Amino acid sequence: MTTLSNNVSSTLPTIAPLNPDHLSLFEREGLTVKPLEPLGIEIYGADVRTRLSKPVIEALEVEMAHRGFIVFKHQTDLSADELVNASKSWGAGEIHSTHGVHPATPGMNRDIFRCSNDNRYGILGVGPQWHNDGSFEAATFSHSAYYMARAPEQGGGTHFAHQGAAFDALPEEKQAFWERLVSVNSASGVSHPVVHTHPISGRKSVWLHLGMTGAVIERFPEKDLPIDELQQAPASTDQLRLLNEDEMKQLFNDYNDLLNASFEKHYGIRYHYDTGDLLYVDNWALAHRAAPEAHMSAEEQGLRIMDRVTVKSRQNLAPHFGLPQYI
C-alpha cells in the first residue's frame, strides 16, 4: 500500500494572495472582501440580482483562477432566473446544462440541477468522490455555481482542493509521469490531460475524475525532449500504451491521497455553507467533493437544498500528444 509520504512532497505548495489592485477595485465598488485560508474568498455587500461592473467581474474571474472560488454571502431567496442570469457572468457567458431536472426544481428550470438529502426536494448522493463537474464533456464547464437555498442545521458542506497546488505538491518523478498521461472518460470517451495548464493562471494543474475514468494512456518519454515539446508533438501508436488495471488503481489511489492531503498541506478547505450562500468555483482550478455529512438524511442533519448551475467554457480541455478529443 502506498503511503501518503510517497505521494506528496514535503514542500508546502502556495496559493496566490488576493491581488491588492483587485481589492482596491472591490472596495471602491462597495464590496467587502474576506480572503479565506488557504483558498477562497467571501464577498459581502453584493446583490447578484444587479449585475456587477465589467472590471469587477473580470477581476473576480482572475481571483477564482488563482484562489479557486468566491462566495457571495446573503443572497437569500434567489429565483431560478436570477441564479441563472448571475451565472452568465463567467466563462463564455452561457449556461452549459447536461443534467436531468428534478420535479422540485423551481419552475422546472432546465439549467438548474437541484441536489438534496431528501428525495422529495432534490437528487440524492451527488458527488461523493473528488471530481470536476462535466468531465464527460470536451469543453468541461469553466465554472459551477452552488447556491445553498437551504443549509442543513447540522452541516453539509463541500471539500475543495487546489489542483495547481496539488501538482506542486507531487514529488518530481510523479510530476514527470503524470504529465505524460491522458485519461479517457468511461461515459463519453472524451479524453483529457491528467496535467493541464490553466488558461488564466498559467499554472500546471492535475485533473482526474475518480468515478468516471475508464482508461489512461501513457506517452513514453523521449530523451532530451522537454515535456512541453513532447506534449505538442503528435505521438505514433508505438509511443503510447494503456496503463493496466493495477497501474490505474495505483494512480487513482495516489490522486485521492494527494487531494486528501490538501487539508493538512494547506491547499484544501472544508467549506461550510450558510443559507443564501452563492459559491462560484473555477472548475479548471479546483477539484471538489460533497462532505460526507451532506449525504446524511434530513432527519439527522436537517434539510439540505443546493442548486447547481454550470457555465460553458471558452475552450476545450484538449489532450496532449496529438490524441483525438474523443477515443
Coordinates of C-alpha atoms in Angstrom, one line a residue:
M1 CA 0.0 0.0 0.0
T2 CA 1.4 3.4 -1.0
T3 CA 1.8 5.8 2.0
L4 CA 0.9 9.4 1.9
S5 CA 4.5 10.5 2.2
N6 CA 5.2 8.7 -1.1
N7 CA 2.6 10.7 -2.9
V8 CA 3.1 14.2 -1.5
S9 CA 6.2 16.3 -1.4
S10 CA 7.4 17.7 2.0
T11 CA 7.5 21.2 0.4
L12 CA 4.3 23.2 1.1
P13 CA 2.7 24.5 -2.1
T14 CA 1.4 28.0 -2.3
I15 CA -1.9 29.7 -3.1
A16 CA -1.7 33.2 -4.5
P17 CA -2.8 36.0 -2.1
L18 CA -5.6 38.4 -3.1
N19 CA -4.3 40.9 -5.7
P20 CA -4.2 44.3 -3.9
D21 CA -5.3 46.2 -7.0
H22 CA -8.3 43.9 -7.2
L23 CA -9.0 44.5 -3.5
S24 CA -9.0 48.3 -4.1
L25 CA -11.4 47.9 -7.0
F26 CA -13.8 45.8 -5.0
E27 CA -13.7 48.3 -2.1
R28 CA -14.4 51.2 -4.5
E29 CA -17.5 49.3 -5.7
G30 CA -18.8 49.0 -2.2
L31 CA -17.8 45.3 -1.7
T32 CA -16.3 43.9 1.5
V33 CA -13.9 41.0 0.6
K34 CA -12.7 38.4 3.1
P35 CA -9.9 36.0 1.9
L36 CA -10.3 32.6 3.4
E37 CA -7.3 30.4 4.3
P38 CA -5.8 28.8 2.5
L39 CA -8.1 29.5 -0.5
G40 CA -11.4 31.0 -1.5
I41 CA -12.9 34.5 -1.0
E42 CA -16.1 35.6 0.7
I43 CA -17.8 38.7 -0.6
Y44 CA -20.2 40.9 1.4
G45 CA -22.3 43.8 0.2
A46 CA -23.2 42.4 -3.3
D47 CA -26.6 41.7 -4.7
V48 CA -26.2 39.4 -7.7
R49 CA -29.6 40.4 -9.0
T50 CA -27.8 43.6 -10.0
R51 CA -25.0 42.8 -12.5
L52 CA -21.6 43.8 -11.2
S53 CA -19.4 46.1 -13.4
K54 CA -17.3 44.5 -16.1
P55 CA -14.0 45.4 -14.3
V56 CA -15.2 43.7 -11.1
I57 CA -16.4 40.6 -13.0
E58 CA -13.1 40.3 -14.8
A59 CA -11.1 40.7 -11.6
L60 CA -13.2 38.2 -9.8
E61 CA -12.7 35.6 -12.6
V62 CA -8.9 36.1 -12.2
E63 CA -9.2 35.7 -8.5
M64 CA -11.2 32.4 -9.0
A65 CA -8.4 31.1 -11.3
H66 CA -5.8 31.7 -8.6
R67 CA -7.7 31.2 -5.3
G68 CA -10.3 28.7 -6.6
F69 CA -13.7 30.0 -5.5
I70 CA -15.7 33.0 -4.4
V71 CA -18.8 33.2 -2.2
F72 CA -21.4 35.9 -2.4
K73 CA -22.9 36.0 1.1
H74 CA -26.5 36.7 2.0
Q75 CA -28.1 36.0 -1.5
T76 CA -31.3 34.8 0.0
D77 CA -34.4 33.8 -2.0
L78 CA -32.9 34.0 -5.4
S79 CA -35.3 32.9 -8.1
A80 CA -34.3 30.4 -10.7
D81 CA -33.9 33.0 -13.4
E82 CA -31.9 35.3 -11.1
L83 CA -29.5 32.5 -10.3
V84 CA -29.1 31.5 -14.0
N85 CA -28.6 35.1 -15.1
A86 CA -26.0 35.8 -12.4
S87 CA -24.1 32.7 -13.5
K88 CA -23.7 34.1 -17.1
S89 CA -21.0 36.5 -15.8
W90 CA -18.3 33.9 -16.1
G91 CA -16.6 31.8 -18.7
A92 CA -18.2 32.0 -22.2
G93 CA -21.2 33.8 -20.7
E94 CA -23.5 31.0 -21.5
I95 CA -25.0 28.1 -19.4
H96 CA -24.0 24.6 -20.3
S97 CA -26.5 22.1 -18.9
T98 CA -26.3 18.4 -19.3
H99 CA -28.3 17.1 -16.4
G100 CA -31.8 15.9 -15.7
V101 CA -34.4 18.1 -13.9
H102 CA -35.8 17.1 -10.5
P103 CA -39.6 17.6 -10.1
A104 CA -38.9 20.0 -7.2
T105 CA -36.7 22.3 -9.3
P106 CA -38.0 25.9 -9.2
G107 CA -40.1 26.4 -12.4
M108 CA -38.7 23.1 -13.8
N109 CA -35.8 25.3 -15.0
R110 CA -33.6 23.3 -17.4
D111 CA -30.5 25.0 -16.2
I112 CA -30.7 24.1 -12.5
F113 CA -29.5 20.8 -11.1
R114 CA -31.2 20.5 -7.7
C115 CA -29.4 18.4 -5.0
S116 CA -30.8 17.5 -1.6
N117 CA -30.6 14.9 1.2
D118 CA -34.3 14.3 0.9
N119 CA -35.5 12.9 -2.5
R120 CA -38.7 15.0 -2.3
Y121 CA -36.6 18.1 -2.7
G122 CA -33.7 17.1 -4.9
I123 CA -31.4 14.4 -6.3
L124 CA -29.6 12.3 -3.6
G125 CA -26.0 11.3 -3.2
V126 CA -24.3 13.6 -5.7
G127 CA -20.5 13.9 -5.9
P128 CA -19.0 11.9 -3.0
Q129 CA -15.6 11.4 -4.7
W130 CA -13.1 14.0 -5.8
H131 CA -14.1 15.3 -9.3
N132 CA -14.6 18.3 -11.6
D133 CA -18.0 19.0 -13.0
G134 CA -18.7 18.0 -16.6
S135 CA -15.6 15.9 -17.1
F136 CA -17.5 13.9 -19.7
E137 CA -17.5 16.9 -22.0
A138 CA -14.8 18.2 -24.3
A139 CA -15.4 21.7 -23.2
T140 CA -15.6 20.9 -19.5
F141 CA -17.5 23.6 -17.6
S142 CA -15.4 26.6 -16.8
H143 CA -17.3 27.5 -13.6
S144 CA -20.0 26.0 -11.4
A145 CA -22.5 27.8 -9.2
Y146 CA -23.5 26.2 -5.9
Y147 CA -26.4 28.0 -4.4
M148 CA -27.4 26.9 -0.9
A149 CA -31.1 27.5 -0.9
R150 CA -31.3 25.8 2.5
A151 CA -28.3 24.9 4.6
P152 CA -28.8 21.9 7.0
E153 CA -28.7 22.8 10.7
Q154 CA -26.0 20.2 11.4
G155 CA -23.7 20.8 8.5
G156 CA -23.3 19.6 5.0
G157 CA -20.6 21.4 3.1
T158 CA -18.2 20.9 0.2
H159 CA -14.5 20.0 0.2
F160 CA -12.3 21.8 -2.3
A161 CA -8.7 21.1 -3.3
H162 CA -6.5 23.4 -5.4
Q163 CA -5.3 21.4 -8.4
G164 CA -2.4 23.7 -9.2
A165 CA -1.0 23.5 -5.7
A166 CA -1.7 19.7 -5.8
F167 CA 0.6 19.4 -8.8
D168 CA 3.3 21.4 -7.0
A169 CA 2.9 19.0 -4.0
L170 CA 3.7 16.0 -6.1
P171 CA 7.3 14.5 -6.0
E172 CA 9.2 15.4 -9.2
E173 CA 9.2 11.9 -10.5
K174 CA 5.4 11.7 -10.3
Q175 CA 5.0 15.1 -11.8
A176 CA 7.1 13.9 -14.8
F177 CA 4.9 10.7 -15.1
W178 CA 1.5 12.4 -14.7
E179 CA 2.4 15.0 -17.3
R180 CA 2.7 12.1 -19.8
L181 CA -0.8 10.8 -19.1
V182 CA -4.2 11.2 -20.8
S183 CA -7.4 10.0 -19.2
V184 CA -10.4 8.6 -21.1
N185 CA -13.9 9.2 -19.7
S186 CA -15.8 5.9 -19.2
A187 CA -19.2 7.6 -20.0
S188 CA -18.4 9.5 -23.2
G189 CA -15.0 8.5 -24.4
V190 CA -13.7 12.1 -24.1
S191 CA -10.0 12.4 -23.4
H192 CA -8.3 15.0 -21.1
P193 CA -4.8 15.5 -19.9
V194 CA -4.0 14.4 -16.4
V195 CA -2.0 17.6 -16.1
H196 CA -3.1 20.7 -17.9
T197 CA -2.1 24.4 -17.9
H198 CA -4.8 26.6 -16.5
P199 CA -5.8 29.1 -19.2
I200 CA -5.9 32.1 -16.9
S201 CA -3.4 31.4 -14.1
G202 CA -1.0 29.6 -16.3
R203 CA -0.5 27.1 -13.5
K204 CA 0.1 23.4 -14.2
S205 CA -2.8 21.6 -12.6
V206 CA -3.8 18.0 -12.0
W207 CA -7.1 16.7 -13.4
L208 CA -8.8 13.3 -13.0
H209 CA -12.3 12.1 -12.3
L210 CA -12.1 9.2 -9.8
G211 CA -15.6 8.0 -10.6
M212 CA -15.7 8.2 -14.4
T213 CA -12.2 7.3 -15.8
G214 CA -12.3 4.2 -17.9
A215 CA -8.7 4.2 -19.3
V216 CA -5.4 6.1 -19.0
I217 CA -2.9 6.4 -21.8
E218 CA 0.8 6.9 -21.2
R219 CA 3.1 8.7 -23.7
F220 CA 6.6 7.3 -23.4
P221 CA 9.3 9.8 -22.6
E222 CA 11.9 10.8 -25.1
K223 CA 15.5 11.6 -24.1
D224 CA 16.4 15.3 -24.1
L225 CA 12.9 16.3 -25.2
P226 CA 11.3 18.7 -22.7
I227 CA 7.8 17.8 -21.6
D228 CA 6.3 21.0 -23.1
E229 CA 7.7 20.0 -26.5
L230 CA 6.7 16.3 -26.0
Q231 CA 3.1 17.3 -25.3
Q232 CA 2.9 19.3 -28.5
A233 CA 4.4 16.5 -30.7
P234 CA 1.9 14.0 -32.3
A235 CA 2.6 10.5 -31.0
S236 CA 2.6 7.3 -33.0
T237 CA 1.0 4.2 -31.6
D238 CA 4.3 2.6 -30.7
Q239 CA 5.0 5.7 -28.4
L240 CA 1.8 5.1 -26.4
R241 CA 0.5 2.4 -24.1
L242 CA -2.5 1.8 -21.8
L243 CA -2.0 1.6 -18.1
N244 CA -3.0 -1.8 -16.8
E245 CA -5.6 -2.3 -14.1
D246 CA -3.1 -2.3 -11.2
E247 CA -1.4 0.8 -12.5
M248 CA -4.8 2.6 -12.9
K249 CA -5.7 1.6 -9.4
Q250 CA -2.4 3.0 -8.1
L251 CA -3.0 6.2 -10.0
F252 CA -6.5 6.6 -8.5
N253 CA -5.2 5.9 -5.0
D254 CA -2.3 8.4 -5.5
Y255 CA -4.7 11.1 -6.8
N256 CA -7.1 10.5 -3.9
D257 CA -4.2 10.6 -1.4
L258 CA -2.9 13.8 -3.0
L259 CA -6.2 15.7 -2.7
N260 CA -7.0 14.2 0.8
A261 CA -3.6 15.6 1.9
S262 CA -4.7 19.1 0.8
F263 CA -6.2 19.9 4.2
E264 CA -3.0 19.0 6.1
K265 CA -0.8 20.6 3.5
H266 CA -2.7 23.8 3.2
Y267 CA -4.1 23.6 -0.4
G268 CA -7.6 22.4 0.5
I269 CA -10.6 23.7 2.6
R270 CA -13.8 22.3 4.0
Y271 CA -16.3 24.9 3.3
H272 CA -19.5 25.1 5.5
Y273 CA -22.5 26.9 3.9
D274 CA -25.0 29.3 5.3
T275 CA -28.4 29.6 3.7
G276 CA -28.2 32.1 0.9
D277 CA -24.5 31.4 0.1
L278 CA -23.9 31.6 -3.7
L279 CA -20.5 30.0 -4.3
Y280 CA -18.8 30.1 -7.7
V281 CA -15.9 27.7 -8.3
D282 CA -13.3 27.8 -11.1
N283 CA -13.9 24.2 -12.3
W284 CA -10.5 24.1 -14.1
A285 CA -8.6 25.1 -10.9
L286 CA -10.3 23.2 -8.1
A287 CA -11.5 19.6 -7.5
H288 CA -14.3 19.1 -5.1
R289 CA -16.5 16.6 -3.4
A290 CA -19.5 16.7 -1.1
A291 CA -18.7 16.4 2.5
P292 CA -19.9 13.0 4.0
E293 CA -22.5 14.7 6.2
A294 CA -24.0 16.3 3.0
H295 CA -25.4 12.9 2.2
M296 CA -26.8 12.1 5.7
S297 CA -30.5 12.2 5.9
A298 CA -32.6 15.3 6.6
E299 CA -33.7 13.7 9.8
E300 CA -30.1 13.5 11.0
Q301 CA -28.7 16.8 9.6
G302 CA -31.6 19.0 8.8
L303 CA -32.9 19.6 5.2
R304 CA -30.2 20.5 2.7
I305 CA -31.2 22.0 -0.7
M306 CA -28.5 23.1 -3.2
D307 CA -29.0 24.4 -6.7
R308 CA -26.1 23.9 -9.2
V309 CA -25.7 25.8 -12.4
T310 CA -22.8 25.1 -14.8
V311 CA -21.1 27.6 -17.2
K312 CA -19.9 27.0 -20.7
S313 CA -16.1 27.1 -21.2
R314 CA -14.4 29.3 -23.7
Q315 CA -12.4 26.3 -25.0
N316 CA -12.0 22.5 -24.9
L317 CA -9.8 20.8 -22.4
A318 CA -7.8 19.2 -25.1
P319 CA -5.5 16.2 -24.7
H320 CA -1.8 16.3 -25.5
F321 CA 0.3 14.3 -27.9
G322 CA -2.0 14.8 -30.9
L323 CA -4.6 12.5 -29.5
P324 CA -8.2 12.9 -30.6
Q325 CA -10.6 14.6 -28.2
Y326 CA -12.8 11.5 -28.3
I327 CA -11.5 8.0 -28.3

